[in-house]
């Protein structure tokens, strides 16, 4: 959201129009927030959490195009390349949630959730939980917060930088998160009243069985 503030504003406008500021978005509201859903898909596509997926092993000899793949070969799926294929996604380096919405002159582009969670028998078993959690995190955060790049620091670079590894994490950078208004701040504080903090289970875990 620090990189693409116009996306943030458009998602907030949709949330405000559909729900107002009286409550946070819930799972039941997902069908009423098509642009927020498109943001979820574009987050997954634009930079997959596991860009090279996880290793698979071929269980029999196979031919793919001009390549011979012997049984027992270790195969790494280049998920990042799949989600940035210009034949599948127009202008793939751009962050454009609109690519997943329907318009009069084009159909939505391919849903990346069929790729980013893996394939076959080793597809992520928690993919539905992950997708729903991502939706709630995005929808509820944007409903009440403005996410802004840090201002007044000439050394701040908010360009997209990611750390190497099987799981790709964004590099650390500075940004500000502030309530959108006094009414939104009251809504944030109301969450603790509805779901108050409870005593943790730390002592039970330390004491053992």
XYZ file of C-alpha atoms in Angstrom, residues 77-158:
82
model
C 8.121 -25.090 -10.371
C 8.986 -21.480 -11.183
C 5.786 -19.982 -9.772
C 7.124 -16.432 -10.112
C 7.543 -16.973 -13.859
C 4.035 -18.431 -14.134
C 2.497 -15.395 -12.438
C 4.538 -12.956 -14.537
C 4.010 -14.556 -17.938
C 3.042 -11.705 -20.296
C 0.978 -14.143 -22.362
C -1.211 -14.724 -19.289
C -1.015 -11.368 -17.484
C -0.988 -8.022 -19.271
C 1.903 -5.820 -18.105
C 2.775 -8.375 -15.386
C 5.258 -6.219 -13.440
C 2.514 -3.687 -12.658
C 0.331 -4.068 -9.573
C -3.161 -3.881 -11.084
C -6.037 -5.508 -9.174
C -8.316 -4.409 -12.011
C -6.950 -7.289 -14.083
C -9.155 -9.631 -12.000
C -12.372 -7.648 -12.353
C -14.901 -7.902 -15.152
C -15.419 -5.057 -17.606
C -17.361 -4.607 -20.830
C -14.322 -5.070 -23.062
C -12.400 -7.877 -21.370
C -12.688 -10.926 -19.157
C -10.778 -11.268 -15.856
C -7.252 -12.636 -16.131
C -6.324 -16.061 -14.753
C -6.835 -16.546 -11.010
C -3.324 -16.994 -9.524
C -4.603 -19.045 -6.600
C -4.468 -22.101 -8.841
C -0.660 -21.687 -9.006
C 0.721 -19.921 -5.949
C -0.355 -22.616 -3.466
C 1.400 -25.419 -5.335
C 0.256 -28.354 -7.378
C -0.859 -31.963 -7.317
C -0.671 -34.073 -4.204
C 1.628 -31.553 -2.536
C -0.671 -28.573 -2.946
C -0.796 -26.491 0.231
C -3.357 -28.088 2.580
C -3.966 -24.728 4.264
C -4.657 -22.788 1.061
C -8.294 -22.023 1.881
C -7.430 -20.843 5.391
C -4.575 -18.751 3.967
C -6.801 -17.175 1.325
C -9.546 -16.313 3.831
C -7.022 -14.956 6.344
C -5.410 -12.787 3.682
C -8.809 -11.410 2.669
C -9.726 -10.552 6.276
C -6.325 -8.984 6.953
C -6.531 -6.799 3.854
C -10.205 -5.856 4.177
C -10.164 -5.099 7.890
C -6.859 -3.220 7.808
C -7.896 -1.020 4.892
C -11.309 -0.399 6.453
C -9.798 1.490 9.408
C -6.157 2.353 8.621
C -4.240 4.470 6.145
C -0.886 2.925 5.249
C 1.535 5.632 4.147
C 5.167 5.858 3.162
C 7.324 7.569 5.764
C 7.712 11.247 4.937
C 10.519 13.667 5.593
C 13.389 11.161 5.353
C 15.501 11.551 2.217
C 17.139 8.149 2.773
C 13.873 6.223 2.560
C 13.526 4.042 -0.523
C 10.166 2.321 -0.834
